[in-house]
Coordinates of N, CA and C in Angstrom, one line a residue:
Chain A
D200 N 0.8 -1.2 0.0 CA 0.0 0.0 0.0 C 0.9 1.3 0.0
T201 N 0.7 2.1 -1.0 CA 1.6 3.3 -1.1 C 1.0 4.3 -0.2
A202 N 1.9 4.9 0.6 CA 1.4 5.9 1.6 C 1.0 7.2 1.0
V203 N 1.9 7.7 0.1 CA 1.6 8.9 -0.6 C 1.7 8.6 -2.1
S204 N 0.6 8.7 -2.8 CA 0.7 8.4 -4.2 C 0.3 9.6 -5.1
Q205 N 1.0 9.8 -6.2 CA 0.7 10.9 -7.0 C 0.6 10.4 -8.5
T206 N -0.3 11.0 -9.2 CA -0.4 10.6 -10.6 C -0.7 11.9 -11.5
P207 N -0.1 11.9 -12.7 CA 0.7 10.8 -13.3 C 2.1 10.9 -12.9
K208 N 2.9 9.8 -13.2 CA 4.3 9.8 -12.8 C 5.1 10.6 -13.9
Y209 N 4.7 10.6 -15.1 CA 5.3 11.3 -16.2 C 4.2 12.0 -16.9
L210 N 4.6 13.2 -17.3 CA 3.7 14.1 -18.1 C 4.5 14.9 -19.1
V211 N 4.2 14.7 -20.4 CA 4.8 15.5 -21.4 C 3.7 16.3 -22.1
T212 N 3.9 17.6 -22.2 CA 2.8 18.4 -22.8 C 3.4 19.6 -23.5
Q213 N 2.6 20.3 -24.2 CA 3.0 21.5 -25.0 C 2.8 22.8 -24.2
M214 N 3.7 23.7 -24.5 CA 3.5 25.1 -23.8 C 2.1 25.6 -24.0
G215 N 1.6 26.2 -23.0 CA 0.2 26.8 -23.1 C -0.9 25.9 -22.7
N216 N -0.6 24.6 -22.5 CA -1.6 23.7 -22.1 C -1.9 23.9 -20.6
D217 N -3.0 23.3 -20.1 CA -3.3 23.2 -18.7 C -3.3 21.7 -18.3
K218 N -2.6 21.5 -17.1 CA -2.5 20.1 -16.7 C -2.7 20.0 -15.2
S219 N -3.1 18.8 -14.7 CA -3.2 18.6 -13.3 C -2.4 17.4 -12.8
I220 N -1.9 17.5 -11.6 CA -1.3 16.4 -10.9 C -2.1 16.1 -9.7
K221 N -2.4 14.8 -9.4 CA -3.2 14.5 -8.3 C -2.3 13.8 -7.2
C222 N -2.7 14.0 -6.0 CA -2.0 13.4 -4.8 C -3.0 12.9 -3.8
E223 N -2.7 11.7 -3.3 CA -3.5 11.2 -2.2 C -2.6 10.5 -1.1
Q224 N -3.0 10.7 0.1 CA -2.2 10.0 1.2 C -3.2 9.2 2.1
N225 N -2.7 8.1 2.5 CA -3.6 7.2 3.3 C -3.0 7.0 4.7
L226 N -2.2 8.0 5.1 CA -1.6 8.0 6.4 C -2.4 8.7 7.5
G227 N -3.4 9.3 7.2 CA -4.2 10.0 8.1 C -3.6 11.3 8.6
H228 N -2.6 11.8 7.8 CA -2.0 13.1 8.1 C -2.9 14.3 7.9
D229 N -2.5 15.4 8.7 CA -3.3 16.6 8.6 C -2.8 17.5 7.5
T230 N -1.5 17.4 7.2 CA -0.8 18.4 6.4 C -0.3 17.8 5.1
M231 N -0.5 18.5 4.0 CA 0.0 18.0 2.7 C 0.7 19.2 2.1
Y232 N 1.7 18.8 1.2 CA 2.6 19.8 0.6 C 2.8 19.5 -0.9
W233 N 3.1 20.5 -1.6 CA 3.7 20.3 -3.0 C 5.1 20.9 -3.0
Y234 N 6.1 20.1 -3.4 CA 7.4 20.6 -3.6 C 7.8 20.5 -5.1
K235 N 8.7 21.4 -5.5 CA 9.2 21.4 -6.9 C 10.7 21.1 -6.8
Q236 N 11.2 20.2 -7.6 CA 12.6 19.9 -7.7 C 13.0 20.3 -9.1
D237 N 13.8 21.4 -9.2 CA 14.1 21.9 -10.5 C 15.4 21.2 -11.0
S238 N 15.9 21.8 -12.1 CA 17.1 21.2 -12.8 C 18.3 21.2 -11.9
K239 N 18.4 22.1 -11.0 CA 19.5 22.2 -10.0 C 19.3 21.3 -8.8
K240 N 18.3 20.4 -8.9 CA 18.0 19.4 -7.8 C 17.5 20.1 -6.5
F241 N 17.2 21.3 -6.5 CA 16.8 22.0 -5.3 C 15.3 21.7 -5.0
L242 N 15.0 21.2 -3.8 CA 13.6 20.8 -3.4 C 13.0 22.1 -2.8
K243 N 12.1 22.7 -3.4 CA 11.5 23.9 -2.9 C 10.0 23.8 -2.6
I244 N 9.6 24.3 -1.4 CA 8.2 24.2 -1.1 C 7.4 25.1 -2.0
M245 N 6.3 24.7 -2.4 CA 5.4 25.5 -3.2 C 4.2 25.9 -2.3
F246 N 3.5 24.8 -1.8 CA 2.3 25.0 -1.1 C 2.2 24.0 0.1
S247 N 1.5 24.5 1.1 CA 1.2 23.5 2.2 C -0.2 23.7 2.7
Y248 N -1.0 22.6 2.8 CA -2.3 22.7 3.3 C -2.4 21.9 4.6
N249 N -3.2 22.5 5.5 CA -3.5 21.8 6.8 C -5.0 21.7 6.9
N250 N -5.5 20.4 7.0 CA -6.9 20.2 7.0 C -7.7 21.0 6.0
K251 N -7.3 20.9 4.8 CA -7.9 21.6 3.6 C -7.7 23.1 3.5
E252 N -6.9 23.6 4.5 CA -6.7 25.0 4.5 C -5.3 25.4 4.1
L253 N -5.1 26.4 3.2 CA -3.8 26.8 2.8 C -3.1 27.5 3.9
I254 N -1.9 27.0 4.2 CA -1.1 27.6 5.3 C 0.3 28.1 4.8
I255 N 0.8 27.6 3.7 CA 2.0 28.1 3.1 C 1.8 28.3 1.6
N256 N 2.1 29.5 1.1 CA 2.0 29.7 -0.3 C 3.2 30.5 -0.7
E257 N 4.3 29.8 -1.1 CA 5.5 30.5 -1.4 C 5.3 31.3 -2.7
T258 N 6.3 32.0 -3.1 CA 6.3 32.8 -4.3 C 6.2 31.9 -5.5
V259 N 4.9 31.6 -5.9 CA 4.7 30.7 -7.0 C 3.7 31.5 -8.0
P260 N 4.0 31.4 -9.3 CA 3.0 32.1 -10.2 C 1.6 31.7 -10.0
N261 N 0.6 32.6 -10.1 CA -0.8 32.2 -9.9 C -1.3 31.3 -10.9
R262 N -0.5 30.9 -11.9 CA -0.9 29.8 -12.8 C -1.0 28.5 -12.1
F263 N -0.3 28.4 -10.9 CA -0.4 27.2 -10.1 C -1.5 27.3 -9.1
S264 N -2.4 26.4 -9.1 CA -3.5 26.5 -8.2 C -3.7 25.1 -7.5
P265 N -3.4 25.1 -6.2 CA -3.6 23.8 -5.5 C -5.1 23.7 -5.1
K266 N -5.6 22.5 -5.0 CA -6.9 22.3 -4.5 C -7.0 21.1 -3.6
S267 N -7.6 21.2 -2.4 CA -7.6 20.2 -1.4 C -9.1 19.9 -1.1
P268 N -9.7 18.9 -1.8 CA -11.1 18.5 -1.6 C -11.3 17.9 -0.2
D269 N -10.3 17.3 0.3 CA -10.4 16.7 1.7 C -9.0 16.6 2.2
K270 N -8.8 16.2 3.5 CA -7.4 16.3 4.0 C -6.5 15.2 3.5
A271 N -7.1 14.2 2.8 CA -6.3 13.1 2.2 C -5.8 13.4 0.8
H272 N -6.3 14.5 0.2 CA -6.0 14.8 -1.2 C -5.5 16.2 -1.4
L273 N -4.5 16.4 -2.2 CA -4.1 17.7 -2.6 C -3.6 17.7 -4.0
N274 N -4.4 18.3 -4.9 CA -4.1 18.3 -6.3 C -3.5 19.6 -6.7
L275 N -2.7 19.5 -7.8 CA -2.0 20.7 -8.3 C -2.4 20.9 -9.7
H276 N -3.0 22.1 -10.0 CA -3.4 22.4 -11.4 C -2.6 23.5 -11.9
I277 N -2.1 23.4 -13.1 CA -1.2 24.4 -13.7 C -1.8 24.8 -15.0
N278 N -2.0 26.1 -15.1 CA -2.5 26.8 -16.3 C -1.4 27.3 -17.2
S279 N -1.7 27.4 -18.5 CA -0.8 28.0 -19.4 C 0.7 27.6 -19.2
L280 N 1.0 26.4 -19.3 CA 2.3 25.8 -19.0 C 3.4 26.5 -19.8
E281 N 4.5 26.7 -19.1 CA 5.7 27.4 -19.7 C 6.9 26.4 -19.6
L282 N 7.9 26.7 -20.4 CA 9.0 25.8 -20.5 C 9.7 25.6 -19.1
G283 N 9.7 26.7 -18.3 CA 10.3 26.7 -17.0 C 9.6 25.9 -16.0
D284 N 8.4 25.5 -16.3 CA 7.7 24.7 -15.4 C 8.1 23.2 -15.4
S285 N 9.0 22.9 -16.4 CA 9.5 21.5 -16.4 C 10.3 21.2 -15.2
A286 N 9.9 20.2 -14.5 CA 10.6 19.9 -13.2 C 9.9 18.6 -12.7
V287 N 10.4 18.1 -11.6 CA 9.8 17.0 -10.9 C 9.0 17.6 -9.7
Y288 N 7.7 17.3 -9.6 CA 6.9 17.8 -8.6 C 6.6 16.7 -7.6
F289 N 6.9 16.9 -6.3 CA 6.7 15.9 -5.2 C 5.6 16.4 -4.3
C290 N 4.7 15.5 -4.1 CA 3.7 15.7 -3.0 C 4.2 15.0 -1.8
A291 N 3.8 15.6 -0.6 CA 4.3 15.0 0.7 C 3.2 15.3 1.7
S292 N 3.3 14.5 2.8 CA 2.4 14.8 3.9 C 3.1 14.6 5.2
S293 N 2.5 15.2 6.3 CA 3.1 15.0 7.6 C 2.0 15.2 8.6
Q294 N 2.3 14.8 9.9 CA 1.4 15.1 11.0 C 1.6 16.6 11.3
S295 N 0.6 17.3 11.7 CA 0.8 18.7 12.0 C 1.3 18.9 13.4
Q296 N 1.1 18.0 14.2 CA 1.5 18.1 15.6 C 3.0 17.7 15.8
G297 N 3.8 18.6 16.4 CA 5.2 18.3 16.6 C 6.0 18.3 15.4
Y298 N 7.1 17.7 15.4 CA 8.0 17.7 14.3 C 7.9 16.3 13.5
G299 N 6.8 16.2 12.8 CA 6.6 15.0 12.1 C 7.5 15.0 10.8
E300 N 8.0 13.8 10.5 CA 8.8 13.8 9.3 C 7.8 13.9 8.1
L301 N 8.4 14.2 6.9 CA 7.6 14.3 5.7 C 7.7 12.9 5.0
F302 N 6.5 12.5 4.5 CA 6.5 11.3 3.7 C 6.2 11.8 2.2
F303 N 7.1 11.4 1.3 CA 7.0 11.9 0.0 C 6.3 10.9 -1.0
G304 N 5.7 11.4 -2.0 CA 5.3 10.5 -3.1 C 6.5 10.3 -4.0
E305 N 6.2 9.6 -5.1 CA 7.3 9.2 -6.0 C 7.7 10.3 -6.9
G306 N 6.9 11.3 -7.0 CA 7.3 12.4 -7.9 C 6.6 12.3 -9.2
S307 N 6.3 13.4 -9.8 CA 5.7 13.5 -11.1 C 6.6 14.4 -12.0
R308 N 7.2 13.7 -13.0 CA 8.1 14.5 -13.9 C 7.3 15.2 -15.0
L309 N 7.3 16.5 -15.0 CA 6.6 17.3 -16.0 C 7.6 17.8 -17.0
T310 N 7.4 17.6 -18.2 CA 8.2 18.1 -19.3 C 7.3 18.9 -20.2
V311 N 7.7 20.2 -20.3 CA 6.9 21.1 -21.2 C 7.8 21.4 -22.5
L312 N 7.2 21.1 -23.6 CA 7.9 21.2 -24.9 C 7.5 22.5 -25.6
Chain B
D239 N 16.9 32.7 -1.8 CA 17.8 32.7 -0.6 C 17.8 31.3 0.0
Q240 N 18.9 30.6 -0.2 CA 18.9 29.2 0.2 C 19.4 29.1 1.6
Q241 N 18.6 28.7 2.5 CA 18.9 28.7 4.0 C 19.6 27.4 4.4
V242 N 19.5 26.4 3.6 CA 20.2 25.1 3.9 C 21.0 24.8 2.7
K243 N 22.3 24.5 2.9 CA 23.2 24.3 1.8 C 24.0 23.0 2.0
Q244 N 24.1 22.3 0.9 CA 25.0 21.1 0.9 C 26.0 21.4 -0.2
N245 N 27.2 21.8 0.1 CA 28.2 22.3 -0.8 C 28.9 21.2 -1.7
S246 N 28.7 20.0 -1.3 CA 29.3 18.9 -2.1 C 28.2 18.2 -2.9
P247 N 28.2 18.4 -4.2 CA 27.2 17.7 -4.9 C 27.4 16.2 -5.1
S248 N 28.6 15.8 -4.9 CA 28.8 14.3 -5.0 C 29.9 13.9 -4.1
L249 N 29.9 12.6 -3.8 CA 30.9 12.0 -2.9 C 31.0 10.5 -3.3
S250 N 32.3 10.0 -3.4 CA 32.5 8.6 -3.6 C 33.3 8.0 -2.5
V251 N 32.9 6.9 -2.0 CA 33.5 6.2 -0.9 C 33.7 4.7 -1.2
Q252 N 34.7 4.2 -0.7 CA 34.9 2.7 -0.8 C 34.0 2.0 0.2
E253 N 33.5 0.9 -0.3 CA 32.7 0.0 0.6 C 33.5 -0.3 1.9
G254 N 32.7 -0.2 3.0 CA 33.4 -0.5 4.3 C 33.9 0.7 5.0
R255 N 34.2 1.8 4.2 CA 34.7 3.0 4.8 C 33.6 3.9 5.3
I256 N 34.0 5.0 5.9 CA 33.0 6.0 6.5 C 32.6 7.0 5.4
S257 N 31.4 7.3 5.3 CA 30.9 8.4 4.4 C 30.5 9.5 5.3
I258 N 30.9 10.7 5.0 CA 30.6 11.9 5.8 C 29.9 12.9 4.8
L259 N 28.7 13.2 5.1 CA 27.9 14.2 4.3 C 27.7 15.4 5.1
N260 N 27.9 16.6 4.6 CA 27.9 17.8 5.3 C 26.7 18.7 4.9
C261 N 26.3 19.5 5.8 CA 25.2 20.4 5.6 C 25.4 21.7 6.4
D262 N 25.2 22.8 5.8 CA 25.3 24.1 6.6 C 24.0 24.9 6.5
Y263 N 23.6 25.6 7.5 CA 22.4 26.4 7.5 C 22.7 27.8 8.0
T264 N 21.8 28.7 7.6 CA 22.0 30.1 8.0 C 21.0 30.6 9.0
N265 N 19.9 30.0 9.2 CA 18.9 30.5 10.1 C 19.0 29.8 11.5
S266 N 19.3 30.6 12.4 CA 19.5 30.1 13.8 C 18.2 29.7 14.4
M267 N 17.1 30.0 13.8 CA 15.7 29.7 14.3 C 15.3 28.2 14.0
F268 N 16.1 27.6 13.1 CA 15.8 26.2 12.8 C 16.0 25.4 14.1
D269 N 15.0 24.5 14.4 CA 15.2 23.8 15.7 C 15.0 22.3 15.5
Y270 N 14.9 21.8 14.3 CA 14.9 20.4 14.1 C 15.5 20.1 12.7
F271 N 16.2 19.0 12.6 CA 17.0 18.7 11.4 C 16.8 17.3 11.0
L272 N 16.7 17.0 9.7 CA 16.5 15.7 9.2 C 17.4 15.4 8.0
W273 N 17.6 14.1 7.8 CA 18.3 13.7 6.6 C 17.3 12.8 5.8
Y274 N 17.3 13.0 4.5 CA 16.5 12.1 3.7 C 17.4 11.5 2.6
K275 N 16.9 10.3 2.2 CA 17.7 9.6 1.2 C 16.8 9.4 0.0
K276 N 17.4 9.5 -1.2 CA 16.5 9.5 -2.4 C 17.2 8.6 -3.5
Y277 N 16.5 7.6 -3.9 CA 16.9 6.7 -5.0 C 16.3 7.3 -6.3
P278 N 16.9 7.0 -7.4 CA 16.4 7.5 -8.7 C 14.9 7.1 -8.9
A279 N 14.1 8.0 -9.4 CA 12.7 7.7 -9.7 C 11.9 7.4 -8.5
E280 N 12.3 7.8 -7.3 CA 11.5 7.6 -6.1 C 11.5 8.9 -5.4
G281 N 10.5 9.0 -4.4 CA 10.5 10.2 -3.6 C 11.5 10.0 -2.5
P282 N 12.0 11.1 -1.9 CA 12.9 11.1 -0.7 C 12.2 10.3 0.4
T283 N 13.0 9.6 1.2 CA 12.5 8.9 2.4 C 13.3 9.3 3.6
F284 N 12.6 9.4 4.7 CA 13.3 9.8 5.9 C 14.3 8.8 6.4
L285 N 15.4 9.4 6.9 CA 16.5 8.5 7.3 C 16.8 8.7 8.8
I286 N 17.0 9.9 9.3 CA 17.4 10.2 10.6 C 17.2 11.6 10.9
S287 N 16.9 12.0 12.2 CA 16.7 13.4 12.6 C 17.4 13.7 13.9
I288 N 17.4 15.0 14.1 CA 18.0 15.4 15.4 C 17.4 16.7 15.8
S289 N 17.1 16.8 17.1 CA 16.6 18.1 17.7 C 17.7 19.0 18.0
S290 N 17.4 20.3 18.0 CA 18.5 21.3 18.2 C 19.0 21.3 19.6
I291 N 18.3 20.5 20.5 CA 18.8 20.5 21.9 C 19.8 19.4 22.1
K292 N 20.0 18.6 21.0 CA 21.0 17.5 21.0 C 22.2 17.8 20.1
D293 N 23.3 17.1 20.3 CA 24.4 17.3 19.4 C 24.7 16.0 18.6
K294 N 24.0 14.9 18.9 CA 24.3 13.7 18.3 C 23.1 12.8 18.4
N295 N 22.8 12.1 17.3 CA 21.8 11.0 17.3 C 22.2 9.9 16.4
E296 N 22.1 8.7 17.0 CA 22.6 7.5 16.3 C 21.5 6.5 16.0
D297 N 21.6 5.9 14.8 CA 20.6 4.9 14.5 C 21.3 3.8 13.6
G298 N 21.8 2.8 14.2 CA 22.5 1.8 13.5 C 23.8 2.3 12.9
R299 N 23.9 2.2 11.6 CA 25.1 2.7 10.9 C 25.1 4.2 10.6
F300 N 24.0 4.8 11.0 CA 23.9 6.3 10.7 C 23.9 7.1 11.9
T301 N 24.7 8.1 11.9 CA 24.9 9.1 13.0 C 24.8 10.5 12.5
V302 N 24.0 11.3 13.1 CA 23.9 12.7 12.7 C 24.5 13.5 13.8
F303 N 25.3 14.5 13.5 CA 26.0 15.4 14.4 C 25.5 16.8 14.1
L304 N 25.3 17.5 15.2 CA 24.8 18.9 15.0 C 25.8 19.8 15.8
N305 N 26.3 20.8 15.2 CA 27.1 21.9 15.8 C 26.4 23.2 15.6
K306 N 25.6 23.6 16.6 CA 24.8 24.8 16.5 C 25.6 26.0 16.4
S307 N 26.7 26.1 17.1 CA 27.5 27.3 17.0 C 28.0 27.6 15.6
A308 N 28.3 26.5 14.9 CA 28.8 26.6 13.5 C 27.7 26.5 12.5
K309 N 26.5 26.2 13.0 CA 25.4 26.0 12.1 C 25.7 24.9 11.0
H310 N 26.1 23.8 11.6 CA 26.6 22.8 10.7 C 26.1 21.4 11.2
L311 N 25.7 20.6 10.2 CA 25.1 19.3 10.4 C 25.9 18.3 9.6
S312 N 26.1 17.1 10.1 CA 26.8 16.1 9.3 C 26.1 14.8 9.5
L313 N 26.2 13.9 8.5 CA 25.7 12.6 8.5 C 26.9 11.6 8.3
H314 N 27.1 10.7 9.2 CA 28.1 9.7 9.1 C 27.5 8.4 8.8
I315 N 28.0 7.7 7.9 CA 27.5 6.3 7.6 C 28.7 5.4 7.7
V316 N 28.6 4.5 8.6 CA 29.8 3.6 8.8 C 29.3 2.2 9.3
P317 N 29.7 1.1 8.6 CA 30.5 1.1 7.4 C 29.6 1.4 6.2
S318 N 30.1 2.0 5.2 CA 29.3 2.3 4.0 C 29.1 1.0 3.2
Q319 N 27.9 0.9 2.6 CA 27.5 -0.2 1.8 C 27.1 0.2 0.4
P320 N 27.2 -0.6 -0.6 CA 26.8 -0.2 -2.0 C 25.3 0.2 -2.0
G321 N 24.5 -0.4 -1.2 CA 23.1 0.0 -1.2 C 22.8 1.4 -0.6
D322 N 23.9 2.0 0.0 CA 23.7 3.4 0.5 C 23.9 4.4 -0.7
S323 N 24.3 3.9 -1.8 CA 24.4 4.9 -3.0 C 23.1 5.5 -3.3
A324 N 23.0 6.8 -3.2 CA 21.7 7.5 -3.3 C 22.1 9.0 -3.2
V325 N 21.0 9.8 -3.4 CA 21.2 11.3 -3.1 C 20.7 11.5 -1.7
Y326 N 21.4 12.2 -0.9 CA 21.1 12.5 0.5 C 20.7 14.0 0.6
F327 N 19.6 14.3 1.1 CA 19.1 15.7 1.4 C 19.1 16.0 2.8
C328 N 19.7 17.1 3.2 CA 19.6 17.6 4.5 C 18.3 18.6 4.6
A329 N 17.6 18.6 5.7 CA 16.5 19.4 5.8 C 16.4 20.0 7.2
A330 N 15.9 21.2 7.3 CA 15.7 21.9 8.6 C 14.3 22.4 8.7
I331 N 13.8 22.5 9.9 CA 12.4 22.8 10.1 C 12.3 24.1 11.0
L332 N 11.5 25.0 10.5 CA 11.1 26.1 11.4 C 9.8 25.7 12.0
T333 N 9.3 26.4 13.0 CA 8.0 26.1 13.6 C 6.9 26.2 12.5
G334 N 5.9 25.4 12.7 CA 4.8 25.4 11.7 C 5.1 24.4 10.6
N335 N 6.0 23.5 10.8 CA 6.3 22.4 9.9 C 6.8 23.0 8.5
Q336 N 7.5 24.1 8.5 CA 8.1 24.6 7.3 C 9.5 23.9 7.1
F337 N 9.5 23.1 6.1 CA 10.8 22.3 5.8 C 11.6 23.1 4.8
Y338 N 12.9 23.2 5.0 CA 13.8 23.7 4.1 C 14.9 22.7 3.7
F339 N 15.0 22.4 2.4 CA 15.9 21.4 2.0 C 17.2 21.9 1.4
G340 N 18.3 21.2 1.5 CA 19.5 21.4 0.8 C 19.4 20.9 -0.6
T341 N 20.4 21.1 -1.5 CA 20.3 20.6 -2.9 C 20.8 19.2 -3.0
G342 N 21.2 18.5 -2.0 CA 21.5 17.1 -2.0 C 22.9 16.8 -2.3
T343 N 23.4 15.7 -1.8 CA 24.7 15.2 -2.2 C 24.5 13.7 -2.7
S344 N 25.1 13.5 -3.9 CA 25.0 12.2 -4.4 C 26.1 11.3 -3.9
L345 N 25.8 10.3 -3.2 CA 26.8 9.4 -2.6 C 26.9 8.1 -3.5
T346 N 28.1 7.8 -3.8 CA 28.4 6.5 -4.5 C 29.3 5.7 -3.7
V347 N 28.9 4.5 -3.3 CA 29.7 3.6 -2.5 C 30.3 2.5 -3.5
I348 N 31.6 2.5 -3.6 CA 32.2 1.6 -4.6 C 32.5 0.3 -4.0
P349 N 32.0 -0.8 -4.6 CA 32.2 -2.1 -4.0 C 33.7 -2.5 -4.1

């Protein structure tokens, strides 16, 4: 049973398209995140949701819109894709109480042509 | 502004020897630190952590050392095994579960 699962694993698309990446966790965690790992391998936080409520929103273009229908799901929708959006996007979750470790999904590699 | 830095992008070590991975941070408000291990095409997985009130935490072959005055963290793996070959990320936490990651160090353990 995969604890944090995200789909699709690979996504190749043209500039200007709109795409979504879905994430689900079955760990009962309260907090979910989206991270972006760019070509320099830097893992950078994009968003964090706690119980469906946005708590971290780093400097990310508003073409990126997270949606949390319930605390087990956090989807990422990207409008008008640009070449610079090509990266690996990781979903993660953690318990909100104390210093819980992050549990990551396998990553979704997005390539914008 | 990168608050957690891993200045060595790669490291090669002979099997059986010690691997030492280093991490520096700039924000003195970080109070919890973690190491994650990542294999290709997989998400990072938690390895070991340390609270800022400690200077050492050990788990089997893995030991994390924290030097708060130097704002420096290190991970020691001894003895190193070929299966340890992976990318290792250092991470630091501010309150509110804000994780900050380094850029990773790719460890290769040579049989």
